[in-house]
Amino acid sequence: MTEARRTPDGREERGDRTAQALLVAAQTAFSRGGYAAASVRDIARAAGVNPALVRYHFGSKEGLYRKVIDEAMSGLRTRLLAAFHQAGTPRERIHRVIGAYLDHLAQERDFPRLIQRALLNNDPHLRRVAHEYLHPLVDTLRPFVGRRPAGTLGNLEEVIVSVFGAIIAPFLYEPLLGDLFRRDVLSPAALKRRRRHIEALVELTLTQLLPETL
């Protein structure tokens, strides 16, 4: 997010706080209703600022939206790459990335729906996001698992889609799953169970993807 800078009269610092407040309010608005339904006036009201400041800080509503998407994805990429590049075996590093992704989703509750809304709206920014933020993440895995088939599991792409879906489903379908199972599927206890399940699922996959020595 935007870093605060101190000046004698405090103007730049206040400006950074205003931009940050707008980003937080906009992420909530875009995740709940999508780009078209979110109004600059409502976002500014939620941030407690004048609507004209959206144009001042971001140029337009679209500029604000692009910044929200960029910051959401760059935050995720930074977290996952940091987890992956810590010392350890490939197996340990992949498990650490999965844990980091679960932590990110648990802490950034607007993030899954923000991206889902963009997908449903066929947002043209998503191709740019995939190129800039997602491709590097997938490329870090290729040296470890290659492109070879993984038995009945299929190739790397199939595995990524399946694991990704298993991780994100409770965060996207929380209301439906809560009604179905009559419990909070995102409670700390539920997320702890979910983490154990995902770890076991990933471990089963890695036994086919990675040599036993890794």
Coordinates of N, CA and C in Angstrom, one line a residue:
M1 N 0.8 -1.2 0.0 CA 0.0 0.0 0.0 C 0.9 1.3 0.0
T2 N 0.3 2.5 -0.1 CA 1.0 3.7 -0.2 C 1.7 4.0 1.1
E3 N 3.0 4.3 1.0 CA 3.8 4.6 2.2 C 3.6 6.0 2.6
A4 N 3.4 6.3 3.9 CA 3.2 7.6 4.4 C 4.6 8.3 4.4
R5 N 4.6 9.6 4.0 CA 5.8 10.4 4.1 C 5.5 11.7 4.9
R6 N 6.5 12.0 5.8 CA 6.3 13.1 6.7 C 6.9 14.4 6.1
T7 N 6.1 15.5 6.1 CA 6.6 16.8 5.7 C 6.3 17.8 6.8
P8 N 6.9 19.0 6.8 CA 6.7 19.9 7.9 C 5.2 20.3 8.1
D9 N 4.5 20.5 7.0 CA 3.1 20.9 7.1 C 2.1 19.7 7.1
G10 N 2.6 18.5 6.8 CA 1.8 17.3 6.9 C 1.0 17.0 5.7
R11 N 1.1 17.8 4.6 CA 0.2 17.6 3.5 C 0.4 16.3 2.8
E12 N 1.7 15.9 2.5 CA 1.9 14.7 1.8 C 1.5 13.5 2.6
E13 N 1.7 13.6 3.9 CA 1.3 12.5 4.8 C -0.2 12.3 4.8
R14 N -0.9 13.5 4.9 CA -2.4 13.4 4.8 C -2.9 12.9 3.5
G15 N -2.2 13.3 2.4 CA -2.5 12.8 1.1 C -2.4 11.3 1.0
D16 N -1.3 10.7 1.5 CA -1.1 9.3 1.5 C -2.2 8.6 2.3
R17 N -2.5 9.2 3.4 CA -3.6 8.5 4.3 C -4.9 8.6 3.5
T18 N -5.2 9.6 2.8 CA -6.4 9.7 2.0 C -6.4 8.7 0.9
A19 N -5.3 8.6 0.2 CA -5.2 7.6 -0.9 C -5.4 6.2 -0.4
Q20 N -4.8 5.9 0.8 CA -4.9 4.6 1.4 C -6.4 4.3 1.8
A21 N -7.0 5.3 2.4 CA -8.4 5.2 2.8 C -9.3 4.9 1.5
L22 N -9.0 5.5 0.4 CA -9.8 5.3 -0.8 C -9.6 3.9 -1.3
L23 N -8.3 3.4 -1.3 CA -8.0 2.1 -1.7 C -8.8 1.0 -0.9
V24 N -8.8 1.2 0.4 CA -9.5 0.2 1.3 C -11.0 0.3 1.0
A25 N -11.6 1.5 0.9 CA -13.0 1.6 0.6 C -13.3 1.0 -0.8
A26 N -12.5 1.3 -1.7 CA -12.7 0.8 -3.1 C -12.6 -0.7 -3.2
Q27 N -11.7 -1.3 -2.5 CA -11.6 -2.8 -2.6 C -12.8 -3.4 -2.1
T28 N -13.4 -2.9 -1.0 CA -14.6 -3.4 -0.4 C -15.8 -3.2 -1.4
A29 N -15.9 -2.0 -2.0 CA -17.0 -1.8 -2.9 C -16.9 -2.6 -4.2
F30 N -15.7 -2.7 -4.8 CA -15.5 -3.5 -6.0 C -15.7 -5.0 -5.7
S31 N -15.3 -5.5 -4.6 CA -15.5 -6.9 -4.3 C -17.0 -7.2 -4.0
R32 N -17.7 -6.3 -3.5 CA -19.1 -6.6 -3.2 C -20.1 -6.5 -4.4
G33 N -19.8 -5.5 -5.2 CA -20.7 -5.2 -6.3 C -20.1 -5.2 -7.7
G34 N -18.8 -5.3 -7.8 CA -18.2 -5.2 -9.1 C -17.9 -3.8 -9.5
Y35 N -17.2 -3.7 -10.6 CA -16.8 -2.3 -11.0 C -17.9 -1.4 -11.4
A36 N -18.9 -1.9 -12.2 CA -20.0 -1.1 -12.6 C -20.9 -0.6 -11.5
A37 N -21.1 -1.4 -10.5 CA -22.0 -1.1 -9.4 C -21.4 -0.2 -8.4
A38 N -20.1 -0.1 -8.3 CA -19.4 0.7 -7.3 C -19.4 2.2 -7.9
S39 N -19.8 3.1 -7.1 CA -19.8 4.5 -7.5 C -18.7 5.3 -6.8
V40 N -18.1 6.2 -7.4 CA -17.1 7.1 -6.8 C -17.6 7.8 -5.6
R41 N -18.8 8.2 -5.7 CA -19.4 9.0 -4.5 C -19.5 8.1 -3.3
D42 N -19.9 6.8 -3.5 CA -20.1 5.9 -2.4 C -18.7 5.5 -1.8
I43 N -17.7 5.3 -2.7 CA -16.4 5.0 -2.2 C -15.8 6.1 -1.4
A44 N -16.0 7.3 -1.9 CA -15.4 8.5 -1.2 C -16.1 8.7 0.1
R45 N -17.4 8.4 0.2 CA -18.2 8.5 1.4 C -17.7 7.5 2.4
A46 N -17.4 6.3 2.0 CA -16.9 5.3 2.9 C -15.5 5.6 3.4
A47 N -14.7 6.3 2.6 CA -13.4 6.7 3.0 C -13.4 8.0 3.8
G48 N -14.5 8.7 3.8 CA -14.6 9.9 4.6 C -14.0 11.1 3.9
V49 N -14.0 11.1 2.6 CA -13.3 12.2 1.8 C -14.2 12.7 0.7
N50 N -13.7 13.8 0.1 CA -14.4 14.4 -1.0 C -14.3 13.5 -2.3
P51 N -15.3 13.3 -3.0 CA -15.2 12.5 -4.2 C -14.2 13.0 -5.2
A52 N -13.9 14.3 -5.2 CA -13.0 14.9 -6.2 C -11.6 14.3 -5.9
L53 N -11.3 13.8 -4.7 CA -10.0 13.3 -4.4 C -9.7 12.0 -5.1
V54 N -10.7 11.3 -5.6 CA -10.5 10.1 -6.4 C -9.7 10.5 -7.7
R55 N -10.2 11.5 -8.3 CA -9.5 12.0 -9.6 C -8.1 12.5 -9.2
Y56 N -8.0 13.2 -8.1 CA -6.7 13.8 -7.7 C -5.7 12.7 -7.5
H57 N -6.0 11.6 -6.8 CA -5.0 10.6 -6.5 C -4.9 9.5 -7.6
F58 N -6.0 9.2 -8.3 CA -5.9 8.1 -9.2 C -6.3 8.4 -10.6
G59 N -6.7 9.6 -10.9 CA -7.0 10.0 -12.2 C -8.5 9.8 -12.6
S60 N -9.1 8.7 -12.2 CA -10.4 8.3 -12.6 C -10.8 7.1 -11.7
K61 N -12.1 6.7 -11.9 CA -12.6 5.5 -11.2 C -11.8 4.3 -11.8
E62 N -11.6 4.3 -13.1 CA -10.8 3.1 -13.6 C -9.4 3.1 -13.1
G63 N -8.8 4.3 -12.9 CA -7.4 4.3 -12.3 C -7.4 3.8 -10.9
L64 N -8.4 4.1 -10.2 CA -8.6 3.6 -8.8 C -8.7 2.1 -8.8
Y65 N -9.6 1.6 -9.7 CA -9.8 0.2 -9.8 C -8.5 -0.6 -10.2
R66 N -7.8 -0.1 -11.2 CA -6.5 -0.7 -11.6 C -5.6 -0.8 -10.4
K67 N -5.5 0.3 -9.6 CA -4.6 0.3 -8.5 C -5.0 -0.7 -7.4
V68 N -6.3 -0.8 -7.2 CA -6.8 -1.8 -6.3 C -6.4 -3.2 -6.7
I69 N -6.7 -3.5 -8.0 CA -6.3 -4.9 -8.5 C -4.8 -5.1 -8.4
D70 N -4.0 -4.1 -8.8 CA -2.5 -4.2 -8.7 C -2.1 -4.5 -7.3
E71 N -2.6 -3.7 -6.4 CA -2.1 -3.9 -5.0 C -2.6 -5.2 -4.4
A72 N -3.7 -5.7 -4.8 CA -4.2 -6.9 -4.3 C -3.3 -8.1 -4.8
M73 N -3.0 -8.0 -6.1 CA -2.2 -9.1 -6.7 C -0.8 -9.0 -6.3
S74 N -0.2 -7.8 -6.2 CA 1.2 -7.7 -5.9 C 1.4 -8.1 -4.4
G75 N 0.4 -7.8 -3.6 CA 0.5 -8.3 -2.2 C 0.6 -9.8 -2.1
L76 N -0.3 -10.5 -2.9 CA -0.3 -11.9 -2.9 C 1.0 -12.5 -3.5
R77 N 1.4 -11.9 -4.6 CA 2.7 -12.4 -5.2 C 3.9 -12.3 -4.2
T78 N 4.0 -11.1 -3.6 CA 5.1 -10.9 -2.7 C 5.1 -12.0 -1.5
R79 N 3.9 -12.2 -1.0 CA 3.8 -13.2 0.1 C 4.1 -14.6 -0.4
L80 N 3.6 -15.0 -1.5 CA 3.9 -16.4 -2.0 C 5.3 -16.6 -2.4
L81 N 5.9 -15.6 -3.1 CA 7.3 -15.8 -3.5 C 8.2 -15.7 -2.3
A82 N 7.9 -14.9 -1.3 CA 8.7 -14.9 -0.1 C 8.7 -16.3 0.6
A83 N 7.5 -16.9 0.6 CA 7.4 -18.2 1.2 C 8.2 -19.3 0.4
F84 N 8.1 -19.2 -0.9 CA 8.7 -20.2 -1.7 C 10.2 -20.1 -1.7
H85 N 10.8 -18.9 -1.6 CA 12.2 -18.7 -1.7 C 12.9 -18.9 -0.3
Q86 N 12.2 -19.2 0.7 CA 12.9 -19.5 1.9 C 13.6 -20.9 1.8
A87 N 14.6 -21.1 2.6 CA 15.4 -22.4 2.5 C 14.5 -23.6 2.7
G88 N 14.8 -24.7 2.1 CA 14.0 -25.9 2.3 C 14.0 -26.8 1.1
T89 N 13.5 -28.0 1.2 CA 13.3 -28.8 0.0 C 12.2 -28.3 -0.8
P90 N 12.1 -28.7 -2.1 CA 10.9 -28.3 -2.9 C 9.6 -28.7 -2.3
R91 N 9.5 -29.8 -1.7 CA 8.3 -30.2 -1.0 C 7.9 -29.3 0.1
E92 N 8.9 -28.9 1.0 CA 8.7 -28.0 2.1 C 8.3 -26.6 1.5
R93 N 9.0 -26.2 0.5 CA 8.7 -24.9 -0.1 C 7.3 -24.8 -0.7
I94 N 6.8 -25.8 -1.3 CA 5.5 -25.9 -1.9 C 4.4 -25.9 -0.8
H95 N 4.7 -26.6 0.2 CA 3.7 -26.6 1.4 C 3.7 -25.2 2.0
R96 N 4.8 -24.6 2.1 CA 4.9 -23.2 2.7 C 4.1 -22.2 1.8
V97 N 4.2 -22.4 0.5 CA 3.4 -21.5 -0.4 C 1.9 -21.7 -0.2
I98 N 1.5 -23.0 0.0 CA 0.1 -23.3 0.2 C -0.4 -22.6 1.5
G99 N 0.4 -22.8 2.5 CA 0.1 -22.2 3.8 C 0.0 -20.6 3.7
A100 N 0.9 -20.0 3.0 CA 0.9 -18.6 2.8 C -0.3 -18.1 2.1
Y101 N -0.8 -18.9 1.1 CA -2.0 -18.5 0.3 C -3.2 -18.6 1.2
L102 N -3.3 -19.7 2.0 CA -4.4 -19.8 3.0 C -4.4 -18.6 3.9
D103 N -3.3 -18.3 4.5 CA -3.2 -17.1 5.4 C -3.6 -15.8 4.7
H104 N -3.2 -15.7 3.5 CA -3.6 -14.4 2.8 C -5.1 -14.3 2.6
L105 N -5.7 -15.4 2.2 CA -7.2 -15.4 2.0 C -7.9 -15.2 3.3
A106 N -7.4 -15.8 4.4 CA -8.0 -15.6 5.7 C -7.9 -14.2 6.2
Q107 N -6.9 -13.5 5.8 CA -6.7 -12.1 6.3 C -7.2 -11.1 5.4
E108 N -7.3 -11.4 4.1 CA -7.8 -10.4 3.1 C -9.1 -11.0 2.5
R109 N -10.1 -10.8 3.3 CA -11.4 -11.5 3.0 C -12.1 -10.9 1.7
D110 N -11.7 -9.7 1.3 CA -12.3 -9.1 0.1 C -11.6 -9.6 -1.2
F111 N -10.4 -10.2 -1.0 CA -9.6 -10.5 -2.2 C -10.2 -11.5 -3.1
P112 N -10.7 -12.7 -2.6 CA -11.3 -13.7 -3.5 C -12.5 -13.2 -4.3
R113 N -13.4 -12.4 -3.7 CA -14.5 -11.9 -4.4 C -14.2 -10.8 -5.3
L114 N -13.1 -10.0 -5.0 CA -12.7 -9.0 -5.9 C -12.2 -9.6 -7.2
I115 N -11.5 -10.7 -7.2 CA -11.0 -11.3 -8.4 C -12.2 -12.1 -9.1
Q116 N -13.1 -12.7 -8.3 CA -14.2 -13.3 -8.9 C -15.1 -12.4 -9.6
R117 N -15.3 -11.2 -9.1 CA -16.1 -10.2 -9.7 C -15.5 -9.8 -11.1
A118 N -14.2 -9.6 -11.0 CA -13.5 -9.3 -12.3 C -13.6 -10.3 -13.3
L119 N -13.6 -11.6 -12.9 CA -13.8 -12.7 -13.8 C -15.2 -12.7 -14.4
L120 N -16.2 -12.5 -13.6 CA -17.5 -12.6 -14.0 C -17.8 -11.4 -15.0
N121 N -17.2 -10.3 -14.8 CA -17.3 -9.1 -15.7 C -16.4 -9.2 -16.9
N122 N -15.7 -10.3 -17.1 CA -14.8 -10.4 -18.2 C -13.8 -9.2 -18.2
D123 N -13.3 -8.8 -17.1 CA -12.5 -7.6 -17.0 C -11.2 -7.7 -17.8
P124 N -11.0 -6.8 -18.7 CA -9.8 -6.8 -19.6 C -8.5 -6.7 -18.8
H125 N -8.5 -6.2 -17.5 CA -7.3 -6.1 -16.7 C -6.8 -7.4 -16.3
L126 N -7.6 -8.5 -16.3 CA -7.2 -9.8 -15.8 C -6.1 -10.4 -16.6
R127 N -6.1 -10.2 -17.9 CA -5.0 -10.7 -18.8 C -3.7 -10.1 -18.4
R128 N -3.7 -8.8 -18.1 CA -2.5 -8.1 -17.7 C -2.1 -8.6 -16.3
V129 N -3.1 -8.8 -15.4 CA -2.8 -9.3 -14.1 C -2.2 -10.7 -14.2
A130 N -2.7 -11.6 -15.0 CA -2.2 -12.9 -15.1 C -0.7 -12.9 -15.6
H131 N -0.5 -12.0 -16.6 CA 0.9 -11.9 -17.2 C 1.9 -11.4 -16.1
E132 N 1.5 -10.4 -15.4 CA 2.4 -9.7 -14.5 C 2.6 -10.4 -13.2
Y133 N 1.5 -11.0 -12.7 CA 1.5 -11.5 -11.3 C 1.4 -13.1 -11.2
L134 N 0.7 -13.7 -12.1 CA 0.5 -15.1 -11.9 C 1.5 -16.0 -12.7
H135 N 1.9 -15.5 -13.9 CA 2.9 -16.3 -14.6 C 4.2 -16.5 -13.8
P136 N 4.7 -15.5 -13.1 CA 6.0 -15.7 -12.4 C 5.8 -16.7 -11.3
L137 N 4.6 -16.8 -10.7 CA 4.4 -17.8 -9.6 C 4.4 -19.2 -10.2
V138 N 3.7 -19.4 -11.3 CA 3.7 -20.7 -12.0 C 5.1 -21.1 -12.4
D139 N 5.8 -20.1 -13.0 CA 7.2 -20.4 -13.5 C 8.1 -20.9 -12.4
T140 N 7.9 -20.4 -11.2 CA 8.8 -20.9 -10.1 C 8.7 -22.4 -9.8
L141 N 7.5 -23.0 -10.2 CA 7.3 -24.4 -9.9 C 7.8 -25.3 -11.0
R142 N 7.9 -24.8 -12.2 CA 8.3 -25.6 -13.3 C 9.6 -26.4 -13.2
P143 N 10.7 -25.8 -12.6 CA 11.9 -26.6 -12.5 C 11.8 -27.8 -11.6
F144 N 10.8 -27.7 -10.7 CA 10.6 -28.8 -9.7 C 9.7 -29.9 -10.2
V145 N 8.7 -29.6 -11.0 CA 7.7 -30.6 -11.4 C 7.7 -30.8 -12.9
G146 N 8.4 -29.9 -13.6 CA 8.5 -30.0 -15.1 C 7.1 -30.0 -15.7
R147 N 7.0 -30.5 -16.9 CA 5.8 -30.5 -17.7 C 5.3 -31.9 -17.9
R148 N 6.0 -32.9 -17.3 CA 5.6 -34.3 -17.6 C 4.3 -34.6 -16.9
P149 N 3.6 -35.6 -17.5 CA 2.3 -36.1 -16.9 C 2.6 -36.6 -15.5
A150 N 1.6 -36.5 -14.6 CA 1.7 -37.0 -13.2 C 0.7 -38.1 -13.0
G151 N 0.9 -39.2 -13.9 CA 0.0 -40.3 -13.7 C -1.5 -39.9 -14.0
T152 N -2.3 -40.5 -13.2 CA -3.8 -40.2 -13.3 C -4.1 -38.8 -12.9
L153 N -3.2 -38.1 -12.2 CA -3.4 -36.7 -11.8 C -3.4 -35.7 -12.9
G154 N -2.7 -36.1 -14.0 CA -2.6 -35.2 -15.1 C -1.3 -34.4 -15.0
N155 N -1.2 -33.3 -15.7 CA 0.0 -32.5 -15.7 C 0.0 -31.4 -14.6
L156 N 1.0 -30.5 -14.6 CA 1.1 -29.4 -13.6 C -0.2 -28.5 -13.7
E157 N -0.6 -28.2 -14.9 CA -1.8 -27.3 -15.0 C -3.0 -27.9 -14.3
E158 N -3.2 -29.2 -14.5 CA -4.4 -29.8 -13.9 C -4.3 -29.7 -12.4
V159 N -3.1 -30.0 -11.9 CA -2.9 -30.0 -10.4 C -3.1 -28.6 -9.8
I160 N -2.6 -27.6 -10.5 CA -2.7 -26.2 -10.0 C -4.2 -25.8 -9.9
V161 N -4.9 -26.1 -11.0 CA -6.4 -25.8 -11.0 C -7.1 -26.5 -9.8
S162 N -6.8 -27.8 -9.6 CA -7.5 -28.5 -8.6 C -7.2 -28.0 -7.2
V163 N -5.9 -27.8 -6.9 CA -5.5 -27.4 -5.6 C -6.0 -25.9 -5.4
F164 N -5.9 -25.1 -6.4 CA -6.4 -23.7 -6.3 C -7.9 -23.7 -5.9
G165 N -8.6 -24.5 -6.6 CA -10.1 -24.6 -6.4 C -10.4 -25.1 -5.0
A166 N -9.6 -26.1 -4.5 CA -9.9 -26.6 -3.2 C -9.6 -25.6 -2.1
I167 N -8.6 -24.7 -2.4 CA -8.2 -23.7 -1.4 C -9.2 -22.6 -1.3
I168 N -9.6 -22.1 -2.5 CA -10.4 -20.8 -2.5 C -11.9 -21.1 -2.4
A169 N -12.4 -22.3 -2.6 CA -13.8 -22.5 -2.6 C -14.5 -22.0 -1.3
P170 N -14.0 -22.3 -0.1 CA -14.8 -21.9 1.1 C -14.9 -20.4 1.2
F171 N -13.9 -19.7 0.7 CA -13.9 -18.2 0.8 C -14.9 -17.6 -0.2
L172 N -15.1 -18.2 -1.4 CA -16.0 -17.7 -2.4 C -17.4 -18.1 -2.1
Y173 N -17.6 -19.3 -1.5 CA -19.0 -19.9 -1.3 C -19.3 -19.9 0.2
E174 N -18.8 -19.0 0.9 CA -19.0 -19.0 2.4 C -20.5 -19.1 2.8
P175 N -21.3 -18.2 2.2 CA -22.8 -18.2 2.6 C -23.4 -19.5 2.3
L176 N -23.2 -20.0 1.1 CA -23.9 -21.3 0.7 C -23.4 -22.5 1.6
L177 N -22.0 -22.6 1.8 CA -21.5 -23.7 2.5 C -21.9 -23.5 4.0
G178 N -22.0 -22.3 4.5 CA -22.4 -22.1 5.9 C -23.8 -22.6 6.1
D179 N -24.7 -22.4 5.2 CA -26.1 -22.9 5.2 C -26.1 -24.4 5.1
L180 N -25.3 -24.9 4.2 CA -25.3 -26.3 3.9 C -24.9 -27.1 5.1
F181 N -23.8 -26.7 5.7 CA -23.2 -27.5 6.8 C -23.6 -26.9 8.2
R182 N -24.4 -25.8 8.2 CA -24.9 -25.2 9.5 C -23.7 -24.9 10.4
R183 N -22.7 -24.3 9.9 CA -21.6 -23.9 10.7 C -20.8 -22.8 10.0
D184 N -20.0 -22.1 10.7 CA -19.1 -21.1 10.1 C -17.9 -21.8 9.5
V185 N -17.9 -21.8 8.1 CA -16.8 -22.5 7.4 C -15.5 -21.7 7.4
L186 N -15.5 -20.5 7.9 CA -14.3 -19.7 7.9 C -13.9 -19.4 9.4
S187 N -14.4 -20.1 10.3 CA -14.0 -19.9 11.7 C -12.5 -20.4 11.8
P188 N -11.8 -19.9 12.9 CA -10.4 -20.4 13.0 C -10.3 -21.9 13.1
A189 N -11.2 -22.6 13.8 CA -11.2 -24.0 13.8 C -11.4 -24.6 12.5
A190 N -12.4 -24.1 11.7 CA -12.7 -24.6 10.4 C -11.5 -24.4 9.4
L191 N -10.9 -23.3 9.5 CA -9.7 -23.0 8.7 C -8.5 -23.9 9.0
K192 N -8.4 -24.2 10.3 CA -7.3 -25.1 10.7 C -7.6 -26.5 10.1
R193 N -8.8 -27.0 10.2 CA -9.1 -28.3 9.6 C -8.9 -28.2 8.1
R194 N -9.3 -27.1 7.5 CA -9.1 -27.0 6.0 C -7.7 -27.0 5.6
R195 N -6.8 -26.4 6.4 CA -5.4 -26.4 6.2 C -4.8 -27.8 6.2
R196 N -5.3 -28.6 7.2 CA -4.8 -30.0 7.3 C -5.2 -30.8 6.1
H197 N -6.5 -30.5 5.7 CA -7.0 -31.3 4.5 C -6.2 -30.9 3.2
I198 N -5.9 -29.6 3.0 CA -5.2 -29.2 1.8 C -3.8 -29.7 1.9
E199 N -3.1 -29.7 3.0 CA -1.8 -30.2 3.2 C -1.7 -31.7 2.8
A200 N -2.7 -32.5 3.2 CA -2.8 -33.9 2.9 C -3.0 -34.1 1.4
L201 N -3.9 -33.3 0.8 CA -4.2 -33.3 -0.6 C -2.9 -33.0 -1.4
V202 N -2.2 -32.0 -1.0 CA -1.0 -31.6 -1.7 C 0.1 -32.7 -1.6
E203 N 0.2 -33.2 -0.4 CA 1.2 -34.3 -0.2 C 1.0 -35.5 -1.1
L204 N -0.3 -35.9 -1.2 CA -0.6 -37.0 -2.1 C -0.2 -36.6 -3.5
T205 N -0.4 -35.4 -3.9 CA -0.1 -35.0 -5.3 C 1.4 -35.0 -5.5
L206 N 2.2 -34.5 -4.5 CA 3.6 -34.4 -4.6 C 4.3 -35.7 -4.7
T207 N 3.7 -36.7 -4.1 CA 4.3 -38.1 -4.2 C 4.4 -38.5 -5.6
Q208 N 3.5 -38.0 -6.5 CA 3.6 -38.4 -7.9 C 4.4 -37.3 -8.7
L209 N 4.3 -36.1 -8.3 CA 5.0 -35.0 -9.1 C 6.5 -35.0 -8.8
L210 N 6.9 -35.2 -7.6 CA 8.3 -35.1 -7.2 C 9.0 -36.4 -7.0
P211 N 10.3 -36.5 -7.3 CA 11.0 -37.7 -6.9 C 11.0 -37.9 -5.4
E212 N 11.2 -39.1 -4.9 CA 11.1 -39.4 -3.5 C 12.2 -38.6 -2.7
T213 N 13.3 -38.3 -3.4 CA 14.4 -37.6 -2.7 C 14.1 -36.2 -2.4
L214 N 13.1 -35.6 -3.0 CA 12.7 -34.2 -2.9 C 11.5 -34.1 -1.9

